[in-house]
Coordinates of C-alpha atoms and ligand atoms in Angstrom, one line a residue:
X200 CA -10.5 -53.1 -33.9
X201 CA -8.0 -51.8 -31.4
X202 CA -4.4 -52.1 -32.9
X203 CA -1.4 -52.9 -30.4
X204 CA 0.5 -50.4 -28.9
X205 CA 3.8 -50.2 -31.2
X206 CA 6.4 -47.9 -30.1
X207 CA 8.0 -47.5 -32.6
X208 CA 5.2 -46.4 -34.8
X209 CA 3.3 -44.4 -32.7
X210 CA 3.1 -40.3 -32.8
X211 CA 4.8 -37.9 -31.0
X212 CA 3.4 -37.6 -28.0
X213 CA 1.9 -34.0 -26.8
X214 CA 3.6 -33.0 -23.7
X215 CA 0.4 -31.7 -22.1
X216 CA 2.1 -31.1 -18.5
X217 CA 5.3 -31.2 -16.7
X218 CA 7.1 -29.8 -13.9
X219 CA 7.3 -25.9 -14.3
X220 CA 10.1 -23.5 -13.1
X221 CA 8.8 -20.6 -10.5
X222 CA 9.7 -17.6 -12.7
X223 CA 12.9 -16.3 -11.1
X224 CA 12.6 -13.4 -8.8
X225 CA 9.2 -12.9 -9.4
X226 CA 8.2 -14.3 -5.7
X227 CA 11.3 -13.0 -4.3
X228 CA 8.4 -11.1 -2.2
X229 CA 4.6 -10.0 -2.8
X230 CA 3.6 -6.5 -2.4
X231 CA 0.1 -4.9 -3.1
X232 CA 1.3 -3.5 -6.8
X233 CA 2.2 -7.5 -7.9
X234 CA -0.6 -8.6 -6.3
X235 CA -3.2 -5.8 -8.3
X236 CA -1.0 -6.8 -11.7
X237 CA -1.3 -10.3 -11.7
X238 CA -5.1 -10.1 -10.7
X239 CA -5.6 -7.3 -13.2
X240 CA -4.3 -9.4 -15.8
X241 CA -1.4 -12.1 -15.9
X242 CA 0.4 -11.6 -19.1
X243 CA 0.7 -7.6 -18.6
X244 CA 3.0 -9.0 -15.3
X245 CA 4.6 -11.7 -17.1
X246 CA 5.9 -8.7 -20.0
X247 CA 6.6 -6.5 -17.3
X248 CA 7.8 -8.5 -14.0
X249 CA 9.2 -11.9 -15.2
X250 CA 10.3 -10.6 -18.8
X251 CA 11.1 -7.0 -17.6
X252 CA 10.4 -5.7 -20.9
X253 CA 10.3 -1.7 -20.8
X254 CA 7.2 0.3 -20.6
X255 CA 7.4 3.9 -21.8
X256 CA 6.9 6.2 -19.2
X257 CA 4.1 8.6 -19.1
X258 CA 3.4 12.5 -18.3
X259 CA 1.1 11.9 -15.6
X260 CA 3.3 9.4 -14.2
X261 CA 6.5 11.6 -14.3
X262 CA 4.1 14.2 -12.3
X263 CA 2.4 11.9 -10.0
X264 CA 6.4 10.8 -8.6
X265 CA 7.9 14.5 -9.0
X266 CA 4.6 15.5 -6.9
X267 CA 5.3 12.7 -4.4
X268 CA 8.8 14.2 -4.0
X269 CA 7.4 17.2 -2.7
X270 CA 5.3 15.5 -0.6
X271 CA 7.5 13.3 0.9
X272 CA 10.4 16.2 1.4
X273 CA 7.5 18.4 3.5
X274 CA 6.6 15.3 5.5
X275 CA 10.1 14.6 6.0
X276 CA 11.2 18.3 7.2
X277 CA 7.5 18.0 9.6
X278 CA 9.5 14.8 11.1
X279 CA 13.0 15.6 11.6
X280 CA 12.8 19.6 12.2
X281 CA 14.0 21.0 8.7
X282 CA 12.6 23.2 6.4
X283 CA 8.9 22.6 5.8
X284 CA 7.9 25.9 4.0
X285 CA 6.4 25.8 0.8
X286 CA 9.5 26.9 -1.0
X287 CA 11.2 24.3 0.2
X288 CA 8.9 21.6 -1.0
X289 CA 8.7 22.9 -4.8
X290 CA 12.1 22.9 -4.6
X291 CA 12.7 19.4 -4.2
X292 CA 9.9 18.9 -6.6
X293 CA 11.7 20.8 -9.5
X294 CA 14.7 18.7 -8.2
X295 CA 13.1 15.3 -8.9
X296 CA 11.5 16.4 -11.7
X297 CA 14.5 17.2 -13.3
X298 CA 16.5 14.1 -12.3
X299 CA 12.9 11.4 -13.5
X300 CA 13.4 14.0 -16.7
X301 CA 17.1 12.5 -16.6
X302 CA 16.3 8.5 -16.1
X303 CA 12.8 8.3 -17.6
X304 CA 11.3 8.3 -21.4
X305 CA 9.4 10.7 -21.3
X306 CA 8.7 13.0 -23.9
X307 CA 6.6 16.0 -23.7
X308 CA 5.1 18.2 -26.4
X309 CA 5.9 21.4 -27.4
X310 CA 4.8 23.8 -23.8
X311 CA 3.8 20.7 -22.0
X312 CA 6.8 20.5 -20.1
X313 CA 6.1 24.1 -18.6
X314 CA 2.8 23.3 -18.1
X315 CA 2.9 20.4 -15.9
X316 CA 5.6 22.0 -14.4
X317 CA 3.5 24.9 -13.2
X318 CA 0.5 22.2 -12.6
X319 CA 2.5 20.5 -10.2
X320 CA 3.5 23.0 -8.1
X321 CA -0.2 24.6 -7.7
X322 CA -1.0 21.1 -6.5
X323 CA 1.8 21.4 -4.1
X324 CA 0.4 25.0 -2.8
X325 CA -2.9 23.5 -2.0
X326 CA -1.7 20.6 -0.4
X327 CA 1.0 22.7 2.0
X328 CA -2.4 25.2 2.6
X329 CA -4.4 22.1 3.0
X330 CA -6.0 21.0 6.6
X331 CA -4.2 17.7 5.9
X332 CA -0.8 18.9 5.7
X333 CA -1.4 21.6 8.5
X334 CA -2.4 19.0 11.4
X335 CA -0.9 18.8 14.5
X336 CA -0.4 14.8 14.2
X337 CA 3.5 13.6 14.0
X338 CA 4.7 11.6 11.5
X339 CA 6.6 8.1 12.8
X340 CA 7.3 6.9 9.0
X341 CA 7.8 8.9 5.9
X342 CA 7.5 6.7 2.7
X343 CA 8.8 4.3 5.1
X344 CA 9.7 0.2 3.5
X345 CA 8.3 -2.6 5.3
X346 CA 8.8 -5.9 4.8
X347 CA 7.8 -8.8 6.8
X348 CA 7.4 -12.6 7.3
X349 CA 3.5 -13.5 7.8
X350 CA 2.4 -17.2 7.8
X351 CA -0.3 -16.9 5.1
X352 CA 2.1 -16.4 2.4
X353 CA 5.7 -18.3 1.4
X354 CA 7.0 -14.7 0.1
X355 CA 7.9 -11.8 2.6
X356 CA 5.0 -9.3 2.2
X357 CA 7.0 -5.6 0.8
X358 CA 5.2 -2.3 0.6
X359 CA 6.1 1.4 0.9
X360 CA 3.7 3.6 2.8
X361 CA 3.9 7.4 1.7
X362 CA 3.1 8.3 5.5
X363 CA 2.3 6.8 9.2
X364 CA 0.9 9.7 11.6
X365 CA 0.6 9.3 15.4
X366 CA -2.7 9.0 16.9
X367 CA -3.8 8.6 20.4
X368 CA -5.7 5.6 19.2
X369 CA -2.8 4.0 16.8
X370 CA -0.9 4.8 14.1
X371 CA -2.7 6.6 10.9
X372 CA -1.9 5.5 7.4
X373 CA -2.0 7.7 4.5
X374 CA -1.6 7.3 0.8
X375 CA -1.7 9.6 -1.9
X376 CA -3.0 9.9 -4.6
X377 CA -2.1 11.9 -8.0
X378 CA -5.6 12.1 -10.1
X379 CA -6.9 14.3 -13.0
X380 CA -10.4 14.9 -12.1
X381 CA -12.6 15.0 -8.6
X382 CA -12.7 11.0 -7.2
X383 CA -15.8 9.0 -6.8
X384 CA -13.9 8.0 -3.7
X385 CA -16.2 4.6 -2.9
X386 CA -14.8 3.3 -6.0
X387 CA -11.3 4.1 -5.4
X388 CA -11.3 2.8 -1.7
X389 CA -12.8 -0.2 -3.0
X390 CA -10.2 -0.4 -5.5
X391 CA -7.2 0.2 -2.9
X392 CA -8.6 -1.8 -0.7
X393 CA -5.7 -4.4 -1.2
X394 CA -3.0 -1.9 -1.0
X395 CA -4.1 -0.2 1.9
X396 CA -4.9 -3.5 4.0
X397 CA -1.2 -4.5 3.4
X398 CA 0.2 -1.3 5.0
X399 CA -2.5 -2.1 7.6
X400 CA -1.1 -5.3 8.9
X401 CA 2.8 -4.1 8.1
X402 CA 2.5 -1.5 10.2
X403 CA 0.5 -3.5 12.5
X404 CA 3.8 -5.9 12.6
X405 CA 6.6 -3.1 13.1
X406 CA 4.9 -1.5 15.6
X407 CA 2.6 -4.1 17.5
X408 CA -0.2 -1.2 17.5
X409 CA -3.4 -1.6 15.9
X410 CA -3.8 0.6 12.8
X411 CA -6.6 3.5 14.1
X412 CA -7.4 4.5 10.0
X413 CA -6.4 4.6 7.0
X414 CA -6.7 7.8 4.3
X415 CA -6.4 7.9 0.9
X416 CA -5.5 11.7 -0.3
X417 CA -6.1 12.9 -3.7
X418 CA -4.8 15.9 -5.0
X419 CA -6.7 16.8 -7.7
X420 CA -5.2 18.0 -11.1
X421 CA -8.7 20.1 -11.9
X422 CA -7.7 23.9 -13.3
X423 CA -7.8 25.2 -9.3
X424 CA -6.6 22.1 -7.5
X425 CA -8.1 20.3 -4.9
X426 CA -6.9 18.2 -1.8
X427 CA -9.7 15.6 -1.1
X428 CA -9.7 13.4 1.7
X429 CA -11.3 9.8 2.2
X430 CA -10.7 8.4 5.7
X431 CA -11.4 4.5 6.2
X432 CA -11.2 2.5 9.5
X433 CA -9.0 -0.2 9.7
X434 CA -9.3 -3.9 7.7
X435 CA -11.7 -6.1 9.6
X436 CA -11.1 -9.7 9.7
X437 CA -13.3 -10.3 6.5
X438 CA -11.4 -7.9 4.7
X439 CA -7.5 -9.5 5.9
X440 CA -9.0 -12.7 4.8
X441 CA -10.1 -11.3 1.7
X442 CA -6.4 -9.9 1.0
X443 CA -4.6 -13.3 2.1
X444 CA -6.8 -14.9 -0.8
X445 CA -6.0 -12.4 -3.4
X446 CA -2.2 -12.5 -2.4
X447 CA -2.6 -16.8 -2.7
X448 CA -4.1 -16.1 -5.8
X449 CA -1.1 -14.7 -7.4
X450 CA 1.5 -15.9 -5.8
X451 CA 0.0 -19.7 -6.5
X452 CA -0.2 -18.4 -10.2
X453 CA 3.2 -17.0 -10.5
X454 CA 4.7 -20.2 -9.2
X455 CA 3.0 -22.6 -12.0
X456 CA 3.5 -19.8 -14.6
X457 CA 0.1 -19.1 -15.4
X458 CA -0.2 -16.4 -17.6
X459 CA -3.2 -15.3 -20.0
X460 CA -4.8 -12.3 -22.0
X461 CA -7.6 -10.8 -19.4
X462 CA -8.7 -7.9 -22.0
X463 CA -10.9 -4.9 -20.4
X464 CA -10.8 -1.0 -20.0
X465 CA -7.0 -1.5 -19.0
X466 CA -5.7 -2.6 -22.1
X467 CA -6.1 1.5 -23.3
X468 CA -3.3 1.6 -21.2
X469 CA -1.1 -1.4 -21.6
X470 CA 2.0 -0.7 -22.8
X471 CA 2.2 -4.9 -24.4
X472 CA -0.8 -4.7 -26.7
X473 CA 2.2 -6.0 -29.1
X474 CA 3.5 -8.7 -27.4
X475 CA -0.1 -9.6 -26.0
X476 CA -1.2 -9.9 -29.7
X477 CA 1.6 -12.0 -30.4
X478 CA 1.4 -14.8 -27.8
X479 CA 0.5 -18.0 -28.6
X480 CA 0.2 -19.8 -24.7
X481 CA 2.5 -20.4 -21.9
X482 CA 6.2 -18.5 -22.1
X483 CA 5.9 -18.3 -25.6
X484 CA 5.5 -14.9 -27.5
X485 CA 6.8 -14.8 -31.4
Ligands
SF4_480 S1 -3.3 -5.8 -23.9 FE1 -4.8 -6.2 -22.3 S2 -4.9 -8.5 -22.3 FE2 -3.1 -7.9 -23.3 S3 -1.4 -7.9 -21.8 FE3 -2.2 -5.8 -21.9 S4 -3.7 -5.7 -20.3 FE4 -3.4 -7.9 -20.7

């Protein structure tokens, strides 16, 4: 027999769905970094973009930015007439190492410090020796911010793009790339696919050219280092579609707060294994 409903007997009721805030700021804009953290795995960005919970830095990481110092102070010397020897670039790489040293968590082990010291600046040498840094192209943009309205998403679109070079074709865009051992480069142009179809069509936007390539450089951590080149051609239209999906992905996943554990390889790295462990659904973590 089915009883009447009584209201004031009944169970409380299990709120299975209401209205959800957009987690503040988080869609302030989309760049190709959100969009690979949220795809990669949802509650790693909710720890680290909505909750802004800290995440210890790391040795390679403090050498990957001090190296990009260097590279960026040589590209920036090429562009507006200064000082592009090599001195000068390991001196603004000592200089940023120092101050990330300063800001950062970092803590080496005993010698390490001197060692990835010296490591960085041999990777500097090859790349000042290298054919990439000796071409004749110009620079027009040296880690150069873009940021742009594009119908396909409700957020700008943000990303910073290491290098632009001139071509007679269009513009060139370069990014690069701080790795510890010689690059199956298929799988990392596959993987930075994203990222580098989003400087495609920023660049596209500021300077109404088509983009003639795309490179990803790798300079190579191996005991003599290396400078590798890949060189892509631009996004097709299958590929810009394939980007404007990925980007609606997250940001329609960020708005409704959908966050989960998406375990793999990259949780070796995940600085929230904690928190992860801890969480019980939704916004709640114990
Ligand atoms: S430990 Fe793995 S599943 Fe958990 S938040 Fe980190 S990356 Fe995601």
């Amino acid at each position: 027999m089915i009883r009447p409903a009584d209201p004031d007997h009944r169970p409380p009721a299990d709120v299975v769905a209401f209205p959800l805030r957009s987690s503040d700021g988080a869609l302030a804009h989309v760049s190709p970094s959100s969009i690979r953290d949220y795809l990669q795995c949802s509650l790693r960005f909710y720890f680290k973009r909505v909750l802004g919970l800290p995440e210890p830095g790391s040795v390679s990481l403090h050498l990957g930015k001090a190296v990009h110092a260097g590279i960026q102070a040589y590209w920036i010397a090429r562009w507006r007439g200064g000082d592009a020897s090599t001195e000068a670039v390991l001196a603004s790489y000592q200089t940023a190492f120092a101050a990330h040293e300063q800001e950062a968590s970092v803590s080496f082990a005993e010698e390490e410090r001197e060692t990835t010291l010296a490591k960085g600046e041999s990777l500097l040498r090859a790349y000042c020796e290298s054919e990439h840094a000796q071409t004749e192209a110009k620079p027009i943009g040296v880690e150069v911010k873009l940021q742009d309205d594009f119908p396909e998403l409700p957020s700008p679109l943000l990303g910073y793009v290491d290098l632009v070079l001139s071509a007679a074709d269009g513009p060139v865009v370069c990014d690069f790339k701080t790795v510890a051992a010689t690059p199956n480069v298929e799988l990392e142009a596959f993987l930075h696919e994203g990222q580098l179809c989003a400087y495609q069509l920023l660049i596209e936007e500021a300077t109404g050219q088509p983009v003639s390539a795309r490179e990803l450089v790798f300079l190579v951590k191996t005991k003599t280092p290396k400078v590798i080149v890949h060189r892509l051609p631009p996004a097709d239209e299958a590929a810009r579609e394939r980007f404007w999906s990925m980007a609606q992905a997250m940001v329609d996943g960020v708005y409704h707060e959908r966050w989960h554990p998406q375990p793999g390889m990259h949780c070796g790295w995940c600085p929230y294994r904690g928190p992860c462990a801890r969480w019980r659904g939704g916004n709640d973590v114990a």
